[in-house]
Every structure is written in structure tokens, then in C-alpha cells.
Amino acid sequence: MKSLGNRPLDKPVATGAAGGGLEWWKTRRTRDRVLRVVSYLVVTAGAVVLVMPFLWMISSSLKPVHAVFAAPPQWIPDPIMWSNYIEAWRAMPFTRFLINTVFIIALGMTGEIASCTVVAYGFARYRFPGRTFLFVVLLSTMMLPYVVTLIPTFLIWRWLGLINTFDPLVVGAIFAWGPFHIFLLRQFMLTVPIQMEEAAIVDGANTMERFALIMLPLIRPALLAVGVFTFQAFWNDFLGPLIYLNDMRKYTLNLGMYFFLGGPAEPPQWHYLMAMSTLLALPVLLLFFVAQRYFIEGITITGLKG
Amino acid sequence: MATPVDRLEDRRARKGTTMQPHAATGLRFVLVVIGVIVCMTLVRRGLMALGMRREAATGFSLITPWLLGFLVFTSFPMVASLYLSFSNYDIFRSPEWIGLDNYRRIFTRDIDFVPAIRITLLYGFLSVPIGVAGSLLVALLLANDLKGIGTYRTVYYLPTVLPEVAVALLWRWIFNPQAGLLNRILLPVYRLLGMSRPDWFGDVPFVLPAYIIISLWGITGVNMVIFLAALKNVPGHLYEVALIDGAGSFRRFRSITIPMISPVIFLQVVRGIIGALQIFTVYAFTQATPRAGKFMSFYIYQTGFQQFRMGYASALAWILFAIILMLTLLVLRSSEMWVYYEGEKK
């Protein structure tokens, strides 16, 4: 019979393959398992190292003065001094600094997001002579170090008589000063099929309607990503306020922190400083947990298509 | 005695004066927005009147905000700062052309320049490669499909989310010579080596390592996310083919992963150089001893905005710019040898 005749030939090969495969599979599986455990250990160790400084900050912020320098270090403060936060906040007009910061962020974000989106739309959807060249110029400004333009920009604002106002920190945002954000939005717009806009044109929509009614709703994730980045950039900005603001009533939180810190000679009060640092970190952390997706997406879009 | 009404009025009055700068800026902001919109309309109308196609004119009008900003806040300042770098300018008198004097002085008589450029470059040369390699390693680790890896990714991203000011202060506290966490943890090591606890920001040889350690804390951030995405984008069939050919995991990493993500590595290196050589906020808040050298951007700030030597500061800025440009071009030139672009003809 055919099957009988085939068997002697087939079987050794089959069992050999199966046996060999099984062993190979077995070792591979144990290897995978070991690798997996090692990976977990390394990843967890890394996470601990990363989070430790952060926890130390929170822990220090809640300690009574005498425990701040205690040896061995206390991780869980006893008693927990919530009052550190109130005392630190009251040590300087931080409420005023917060109002100023929020004001700057509100105007700056509005200006930046609106202008960058419009410019990105121009680059993404309209053909005009020199478009590629101008876009390359725009990209190359991403590589331009800010120190080169710092002094003349300051002189422009001084010439306009606007030093010690919020203007230098926010008005520039109207001119789409974030090449990175224009780039991100444009990349995202290019992924939107043009047919939808073409249909709108057939229906008689003008540029504005096409942009506001068709494009904007479709690029919501990119807009949110840019929003998150812009917020972070304004929240982090220290050099701008340092150069342009010299009246304490106009200080931002970061600038207030700089003066709260005092000169190198003054020993800083660490429990207060850590309380303020924690407060500074709080809004960004909250934003991150709420909008994590957009952080990551935004980074991914720009990082890969650069 | 002030009645509650008086106090309320008083508060209103005070609020009126303290909110004035906000209102003024808000008003000017709105005016500039209207101005820009008017400009955009004029550009469109003007170009169409000159006979340009409707589409092209609209395109130009849409990029007008950026174009204006580029001319006013980028091109003009570039030219102006180059001019200033050849002049003596203290803000109060008009700039005076002094030729190459600023540069001559920087390279021959400035005792702060050499330490500043040394620490800035050393920081760049050490932190950029460590940062790029480190974030790639972390990304490789987190690219594994482990259970709960999403939570880990969130945790790993935490340090980069923190504001720079908070990060700087936090590390200054960790590096505190007496009570800092790091010196306490490393105490047995110090004993073993027979050394006393270092004052990280006070002892010259420890300043640079301290800043490198701070930069290490950030390697898990943006770069890692980009690498993670890049790793995900490498087509799986390449690995399958390599596996069939009997390539080991290191070989697969070297011959598939690295070439496939090399454009991303290239971008990270370039961005890393630009970022690292301009470190400012962290230095301002940690206040390390100036004997170790001030970072260039801080030195430029001090010269320009504390001593009002705007011409001299511009010359310093141009030197830093030239260095950044040279390094970027160097990386760009070398990229032909190691960066692989898919779809590129060989």
C-alpha cells in the first residue's frame, strides 16, 4: 500500500523533525521565559531609579525643618507638614505669579496654535512658487540656536518701548514662531485625504470654510499635541521672563522661583523649595496623564517623518 | 476702621492697577492679530491683482504670518547680531564698529571664555552620545511585549514631563553635599575609595559629572518615544528572514535594526547637539561654582544682559553658533556613510 510504503521513509523524518522541533521549542521557550523575567527586573529597576528622585522631592516637601537634613534619610515624613506648601506659597506673591503665568500661556497658546495651523495649511494644501524652498528654510530655522537671535530680538522690543511688559513673551507667538509645530501640523494634514476638501469646493466652500469646517475637525489629535507641547514650552520658559520682566508684580512662576531660591550664598530652604517644585510639576503631570496619547502621538509624527 | 465695603473697594482699586499690564498687552495682542489678518488679505488681493493664480495667492497669504515672523524675528536679528559682534555696544550709546576686536579679545584675553567653551563642549560630547545610545537601549527594552508595559512606559516618561526648573532644583537637592540623597547612597563607595563626600556643584572635577547625571535622567523622554515608534516601524518580515538565515539577536540588531532606524538616530544626534550646547535653565538654577566654567549660553546672558556688553555677547553667540553649525554639518557629512534611507538608490 501506498501509506505503508511511505511510512518508513516519512516517519524518521517526521519524528526527527518533531523531536528536534520540540526540543528546540522547549529551550527556546525557557530562554524566552528567562529573558522575560530579566526584562521585567531591568525595567522595574529602571522605573525605581527614575521615580526615586521624584518621590524624594515629594517626601522632602512634606518634612518638618529638622527632619530635612536627618540621617539616615526619612522617606515618610513624620509628621506630614502640609503647611509647608502654604508657607512656601505665601513667602512670595506666588498667586500673582500664577495669574501672570496663566495669562501668558493663554495668549501665547492661542496665538501660536492659530497661526501655526494656518501656516501649516498653506504649506500642506496650496501650490505656490517657492513653496519647497520656503519649507526648507522653515525647517532649517529649527536648527537655529536661540542665542544668536536673543540680543537683537531684545533690542527690537526695547526699541518698541515694550521691555518690562508681557508683549515680548506672547506677541511673537502670533507670527507662528514654532517651526516644529508647523511641521507637525503639516505632516498630519498631508495624511488627510484631499477628496473631502474637493467635495466641499464643489459645494462652493471658500478657503476659510474649507479650512475651518473640513480640515480643523480632522486634525484634532495634532492640534491637541501642539497644544500640549506649547503649554509645556510656555510653562518651562525661564530665559524669556528673566530677560524681559524686571518688575516683581509681572514675574512668572519660574522667575519667582529664581528669586525665591536666592543667591548662591544663601542656604536654600529645601522643604519650601521642594514644595514649590512639586506644585510647579503638578499641572504638567496632570496634563500628561489626561493627554498622554497626544504627547506620544505628536512626538511620533514629528520624530519619524523628519 | 475699614468696613468690608471699603476693603472691597480697596481691593477693586488695587486690582484695577495691578491688572493694567495684562489689559495693555491683551489689547496690543488683539491689534497685532488684526494687523496680521489685514496683511494676509492684502497679500492675497495684491498678488491676484498682479496676475498670480488664485491658489498660489491664497497659499502665500496663508503663510504670511510665518513669513513676517521669519523676516522680523529671525532674519533681521541674525544679520543684526552679526553686525553687533563687530561692534562695541552698551545699549546706552549707539554701536561703534570695532572690527575683529571682540573676537580677538575673546580668543586672547578672556579668562572666562576657555573654561566656558570647555565645559559646554565636554558636556555636549559626553551627554549626546550617552543620551542617544541610552534612550535607544531603553526603547529596545520597552519595545518588548511584556504584560503591563504600558504602565512602565508612562513611568519612564515622567522625568521629561517635569518642568526644567523643578528638575534643576530637585537635582540640586539630591546633590546636596551633606544631606543629599546621592551622597548618602554613595557613602559606602566613598569610604571604600577613602575619599570625603564631594560637593557636586562646588568641587570643580564633580561639576561636569553632575550635569551628565542630570541629563541621564532625561534619556527616557522624547528620544525614547521616537525610538519606540521607529522600532515598531521596522518591517517584521526582515527579522523573520534573518531568523531563517540563522542570524543571532545581536546580528539582527546590528544589521537590521540599526540601519532601519539610522535616520532617526541621525536626527536625534543633531537635535541633541543643538540642545546640549545651549543648556541654560538647569545651570541657572543649580548655580554650580563658576570655577568649573559657566555654560556658554549662561555666559552670553551674563555678558549681554547683566553687564550690557551686547556687542561682546553677540560675538560669543556667533562663536557658539559657528560651533553648532560645524558639528551639525560634520554629522550631516558623516551621515552619508551610516544613515540608510529606504527607497534610496545605491
PDB file of N, CA and C in Angstrom, chain A residues 216-274:
ATOM      1  N   LEU A 216      -9.949  71.425  10.156  1.00  0.00           N
ATOM      2  CA  LEU A 216      -9.751  71.514  11.614  1.00  0.00           C
ATOM      3  C   LEU A 216     -10.309  70.323  12.391  1.00  0.00           C
ATOM      4  N   PRO A 217     -11.564  69.909  12.144  1.00  0.00           N
ATOM      5  CA  PRO A 217     -12.066  68.770  12.927  1.00  0.00           C
ATOM      6  C   PRO A 217     -11.260  67.489  12.692  1.00  0.00           C
ATOM      7  N   LEU A 218     -10.670  67.371  11.496  1.00  0.00           N
ATOM      8  CA  LEU A 218      -9.958  66.128  11.176  1.00  0.00           C
ATOM      9  C   LEU A 218      -8.568  66.063  11.802  1.00  0.00           C
ATOM     10  N   ILE A 219      -7.994  67.218  12.119  1.00  0.00           N
ATOM     11  CA  ILE A 219      -6.631  67.178  12.672  1.00  0.00           C
ATOM     12  C   ILE A 219      -6.634  67.408  14.170  1.00  0.00           C
ATOM     13  N   ARG A 220      -7.759  67.124  14.801  1.00  0.00           N
ATOM     14  CA  ARG A 220      -7.856  67.358  16.243  1.00  0.00           C
ATOM     15  C   ARG A 220      -6.687  66.752  17.040  1.00  0.00           C
ATOM     16  N   PRO A 221      -6.300  65.494  16.766  1.00  0.00           N
ATOM     17  CA  PRO A 221      -5.197  64.938  17.560  1.00  0.00           C
ATOM     18  C   PRO A 221      -3.919  65.766  17.439  1.00  0.00           C
ATOM     19  N   ALA A 222      -3.621  66.232  16.215  1.00  0.00           N
ATOM     20  CA  ALA A 222      -2.401  67.026  16.021  1.00  0.00           C
ATOM     21  C   ALA A 222      -2.522  68.367  16.743  1.00  0.00           C
ATOM     22  N   LEU A 223      -3.714  68.951  16.702  1.00  0.00           N
ATOM     23  CA  LEU A 223      -3.914  70.218  17.399  1.00  0.00           C
ATOM     24  C   LEU A 223      -3.699  70.043  18.897  1.00  0.00           C
ATOM     25  N   LEU A 224      -4.232  68.936  19.430  1.00  0.00           N
ATOM     26  CA  LEU A 224      -4.053  68.690  20.857  1.00  0.00           C
ATOM     27  C   LEU A 224      -2.590  68.470  21.194  1.00  0.00           C
ATOM     28  N   ALA A 225      -1.881  67.744  20.310  1.00  0.00           N
ATOM     29  CA  ALA A 225      -0.455  67.514  20.551  1.00  0.00           C
ATOM     30  C   ALA A 225       0.287  68.845  20.589  1.00  0.00           C
ATOM     31  N   VAL A 226       0.002  69.709  19.594  1.00  0.00           N
ATOM     32  CA  VAL A 226       0.662  71.012  19.571  1.00  0.00           C
ATOM     33  C   VAL A 226       0.280  71.816  20.813  1.00  0.00           C
ATOM     34  N   GLY A 227      -0.997  71.705  21.203  1.00  0.00           N
ATOM     35  CA  GLY A 227      -1.434  72.399  22.410  1.00  0.00           C
ATOM     36  C   GLY A 227      -0.629  71.953  23.621  1.00  0.00           C
ATOM     37  N   VAL A 228      -0.459  70.658  23.768  1.00  0.00           N
ATOM     38  CA  VAL A 228       0.290  70.136  24.911  1.00  0.00           C
ATOM     39  C   VAL A 228       1.740  70.615  24.868  1.00  0.00           C
ATOM     40  N   PHE A 229       2.359  70.552  23.687  1.00  0.00           N
ATOM     41  CA  PHE A 229       3.761  70.992  23.567  1.00  0.00           C
ATOM     42  C   PHE A 229       3.908  72.477  23.882  1.00  0.00           C
ATOM     43  N   THR A 230       2.954  73.272  23.337  1.00  0.00           N
ATOM     44  CA  THR A 230       3.033  74.714  23.557  1.00  0.00           C
ATOM     45  C   THR A 230       2.882  75.026  25.033  1.00  0.00           C
ATOM     46  N   PHE A 231       1.925  74.355  25.661  1.00  0.00           N
ATOM     47  CA  PHE A 231       1.730  74.567  27.094  1.00  0.00           C
ATOM     48  C   PHE A 231       3.032  74.282  27.838  1.00  0.00           C
ATOM     49  N   GLN A 232       3.629  73.151  27.512  1.00  0.00           N
ATOM     50  CA  GLN A 232       4.864  72.750  28.184  1.00  0.00           C
ATOM     51  C   GLN A 232       5.967  73.786  27.948  1.00  0.00           C
ATOM     52  N   ALA A 233       6.070  74.270  26.715  1.00  0.00           N
ATOM     53  CA  ALA A 233       7.127  75.233  26.392  1.00  0.00           C
ATOM     54  C   ALA A 233       6.930  76.526  27.177  1.00  0.00           C
ATOM     55  N   PHE A 234       5.691  77.017  27.237  1.00  0.00           N
ATOM     56  CA  PHE A 234       5.450  78.257  27.967  1.00  0.00           C
ATOM     57  C   PHE A 234       5.623  78.046  29.470  1.00  0.00           C
ATOM     58  N   TRP A 235       5.194  76.907  29.943  1.00  0.00           N
ATOM     59  CA  TRP A 235       5.311  76.604  31.369  1.00  0.00           C
ATOM     60  C   TRP A 235       6.781  76.496  31.769  1.00  0.00           C
ATOM     61  N   ASN A 236       7.617  76.021  30.846  1.00  0.00           N
ATOM     62  CA  ASN A 236       9.043  75.846  31.121  1.00  0.00           C
ATOM     63  C   ASN A 236       9.852  77.113  30.924  1.00  0.00           C
ATOM     64  N   ASP A 237       9.309  78.080  30.163  1.00  0.00           N
ATOM     65  CA  ASP A 237      10.118  79.215  29.756  1.00  0.00           C
ATOM     66  C   ASP A 237      10.647  79.967  30.969  1.00  0.00           C
ATOM     67  N   PHE A 238      11.953  80.143  30.990  1.00  0.00           N
ATOM     68  CA  PHE A 238      12.570  80.867  32.085  1.00  0.00           C
ATOM     69  C   PHE A 238      13.393  82.042  31.552  1.00  0.00           C
ATOM     70  N   LEU A 239      14.129  81.792  30.472  1.00  0.00           N
ATOM     71  CA  LEU A 239      15.012  82.822  29.919  1.00  0.00           C
ATOM     72  C   LEU A 239      14.222  84.045  29.459  1.00  0.00           C
ATOM     73  N   GLY A 240      13.081  83.824  28.801  1.00  0.00           N
ATOM     74  CA  GLY A 240      12.260  84.934  28.310  1.00  0.00           C
ATOM     75  C   GLY A 240      11.859  85.878  29.440  1.00  0.00           C
ATOM     76  N   PRO A 241      11.131  85.370  30.441  1.00  0.00           N
ATOM     77  CA  PRO A 241      10.773  86.239  31.560  1.00  0.00           C
ATOM     78  C   PRO A 241      11.989  86.861  32.240  1.00  0.00           C
ATOM     79  N   LEU A 242      13.077  86.098  32.336  1.00  0.00           N
ATOM     80  CA  LEU A 242      14.277  86.606  33.007  1.00  0.00           C
ATOM     81  C   LEU A 242      14.808  87.854  32.300  1.00  0.00           C
ATOM     82  N   ILE A 243      14.766  87.835  30.982  1.00  0.00           N
ATOM     83  CA  ILE A 243      15.316  88.946  30.221  1.00  0.00           C
ATOM     84  C   ILE A 243      14.342  90.117  30.151  1.00  0.00           C
ATOM     85  N   TYR A 244      13.055  89.815  29.971  1.00  0.00           N
ATOM     86  CA  TYR A 244      12.117  90.892  29.652  1.00  0.00           C
ATOM     87  C   TYR A 244      11.394  91.502  30.853  1.00  0.00           C
ATOM     88  N   LEU A 245      11.239  90.759  31.933  1.00  0.00           N
ATOM     89  CA  LEU A 245      10.449  91.281  33.048  1.00  0.00           C
ATOM     90  C   LEU A 245      11.360  91.699  34.190  1.00  0.00           C
ATOM     91  N   ASN A 246      11.209  92.951  34.667  1.00  0.00           N
ATOM     92  CA  ASN A 246      12.018  93.290  35.831  1.00  0.00           C
ATOM     93  C   ASN A 246      11.220  93.909  36.971  1.00  0.00           C
ATOM     94  N   ASP A 247       9.908  93.848  36.876  1.00  0.00           N
ATOM     95  CA  ASP A 247       9.084  94.350  37.953  1.00  0.00           C
ATOM     96  C   ASP A 247       8.425  93.137  38.609  1.00  0.00           C
ATOM     97  N   MET A 248       8.630  93.009  39.909  1.00  0.00           N
ATOM     98  CA  MET A 248       8.211  91.759  40.562  1.00  0.00           C
ATOM     99  C   MET A 248       6.728  91.438  40.374  1.00  0.00           C
ATOM    100  N   ARG A 249       5.904  92.491  40.204  1.00  0.00           N
ATOM    101  CA  ARG A 249       4.474  92.223  40.035  1.00  0.00           C
ATOM    102  C   ARG A 249       4.186  91.518  38.714  1.00  0.00           C
ATOM    103  N   LYS A 250       5.175  91.532  37.806  1.00  0.00           N
ATOM    104  CA  LYS A 250       4.943  90.913  36.499  1.00  0.00           C
ATOM    105  C   LYS A 250       5.632  89.551  36.372  1.00  0.00           C
ATOM    106  N   TYR A 251       6.307  89.138  37.416  1.00  0.00           N
ATOM    107  CA  TYR A 251       7.047  87.870  37.348  1.00  0.00           C
ATOM    108  C   TYR A 251       6.145  86.688  37.015  1.00  0.00           C
ATOM    109  N   THR A 252       6.754  85.685  36.370  1.00  0.00           N
ATOM    110  CA  THR A 252       6.061  84.416  36.200  1.00  0.00           C
ATOM    111  C   THR A 252       6.494  83.476  37.323  1.00  0.00           C
ATOM    112  N   LEU A 253       5.898  82.303  37.390  1.00  0.00           N
ATOM    113  CA  LEU A 253       6.253  81.357  38.451  1.00  0.00           C
ATOM    114  C   LEU A 253       7.723  80.989  38.418  1.00  0.00           C
ATOM    115  N   ASN A 254       8.236  80.692  37.221  1.00  0.00           N
ATOM    116  CA  ASN A 254       9.639  80.285  37.117  1.00  0.00           C
ATOM    117  C   ASN A 254      10.584  81.384  37.576  1.00  0.00           C
ATOM    118  N   LEU A 255      10.272  82.610  37.170  1.00  0.00           N
ATOM    119  CA  LEU A 255      11.116  83.732  37.555  1.00  0.00           C
ATOM    120  C   LEU A 255      11.019  83.959  39.057  1.00  0.00           C
ATOM    121  N   GLY A 256       9.798  83.831  39.591  1.00  0.00           N
ATOM    122  CA  GLY A 256       9.612  83.960  41.033  1.00  0.00           C
ATOM    123  C   GLY A 256      10.453  82.923  41.766  1.00  0.00           C
ATOM    124  N   MET A 257      10.493  81.704  41.230  1.00  0.00           N
ATOM    125  CA  MET A 257      11.291  80.640  41.845  1.00  0.00           C
ATOM    126  C   MET A 257      12.761  81.014  41.897  1.00  0.00           C
ATOM    127  N   TYR A 258      13.228  81.676  40.846  1.00  0.00           N
ATOM    128  CA  TYR A 258      14.640  82.047  40.753  1.00  0.00           C
ATOM    129  C   TYR A 258      15.001  82.995  41.899  1.00  0.00           C
ATOM    130  N   PHE A 259      14.079  83.906  42.209  1.00  0.00           N
ATOM    131  CA  PHE A 259      14.373  84.852  43.278  1.00  0.00           C
ATOM    132  C   PHE A 259      14.076  84.259  44.645  1.00  0.00           C
ATOM    133  N   PHE A 260      13.152  83.309  44.663  1.00  0.00           N
ATOM    134  CA  PHE A 260      12.855  82.581  45.892  1.00  0.00           C
ATOM    135  C   PHE A 260      14.084  81.777  46.328  1.00  0.00           C
ATOM    136  N   LEU A 261      14.802  81.307  45.330  1.00  0.00           N
ATOM    137  CA  LEU A 261      15.994  80.484  45.572  1.00  0.00           C
ATOM    138  C   LEU A 261      17.077  81.303  46.248  1.00  0.00           C
ATOM    139  N   GLY A 262      17.154  82.590  45.920  1.00  0.00           N
ATOM    140  CA  GLY A 262      18.178  83.450  46.498  1.00  0.00           C
ATOM    141  C   GLY A 262      19.513  83.245  45.846  1.00  0.00           C
ATOM    142  N   GLY A 263      20.491  84.004  46.262  1.00  0.00           N
ATOM    143  CA  GLY A 263      21.837  83.912  45.690  1.00  0.00           C
ATOM    144  C   GLY A 263      22.531  82.645  46.125  1.00  0.00           C
ATOM    145  N   PRO A 264      23.685  82.367  45.516  1.00  0.00           N
ATOM    146  CA  PRO A 264      24.419  81.144  45.853  1.00  0.00           C
ATOM    147  C   PRO A 264      24.841  81.108  47.327  1.00  0.00           C
ATOM    148  N   ALA A 265      24.986  82.295  47.942  1.00  0.00           N
ATOM    149  CA  ALA A 265      25.485  82.336  49.317  1.00  0.00           C
ATOM    150  C   ALA A 265      24.395  81.924  50.313  1.00  0.00           C
ATOM    151  N   GLU A 266      23.161  82.282  50.028  1.00  0.00           N
ATOM    152  CA  GLU A 266      22.070  81.991  50.949  1.00  0.00           C
ATOM    153  C   GLU A 266      21.759  80.494  50.949  1.00  0.00           C
ATOM    154  N   PRO A 267      21.736  79.867  52.113  1.00  0.00           N
ATOM    155  CA  PRO A 267      21.357  78.443  52.114  1.00  0.00           C
ATOM    156  C   PRO A 267      19.868  78.310  51.803  1.00  0.00           C
ATOM    157  N   PRO A 268      19.508  77.596  50.749  1.00  0.00           N
ATOM    158  CA  PRO A 268      18.092  77.483  50.393  1.00  0.00           C
ATOM    159  C   PRO A 268      17.335  76.645  51.411  1.00  0.00           C
ATOM    160  N   GLN A 269      16.086  76.973  51.568  1.00  0.00           N
ATOM    161  CA  GLN A 269      15.236  76.202  52.478  1.00  0.00           C
ATOM    162  C   GLN A 269      14.602  75.081  51.683  1.00  0.00           C
ATOM    163  N   TRP A 270      15.185  73.911  51.827  1.00  0.00           N
ATOM    164  CA  TRP A 270      14.847  72.831  50.904  1.00  0.00           C
ATOM    165  C   TRP A 270      13.411  72.352  50.979  1.00  0.00           C
ATOM    166  N   HIS A 271      12.824  72.330  52.207  1.00  0.00           N
ATOM    167  CA  HIS A 271      11.442  71.823  52.265  1.00  0.00           C
ATOM    168  C   HIS A 271      10.505  72.754  51.509  1.00  0.00           C
ATOM    169  N   TYR A 272      10.775  74.088  51.568  1.00  0.00           N
ATOM    170  CA  TYR A 272       9.938  75.023  50.818  1.00  0.00           C
ATOM    171  C   TYR A 272      10.190  74.901  49.319  1.00  0.00           C
ATOM    172  N   LEU A 273      11.476  74.809  48.966  1.00  0.00           N
ATOM    173  CA  LEU A 273      11.805  74.707  47.535  1.00  0.00           C
ATOM    174  C   LEU A 273      11.196  73.464  46.915  1.00  0.00           C
ATOM    175  N   MET A 274      11.243  72.363  47.653  1.00  0.00           N
ATOM    176  CA  MET A 274      10.693  71.118  47.110  1.00  0.00           C
ATOM    177  C   MET A 274       9.159  71.193  47.026  1.00  0.00           C
TER     178      MET A 274
END
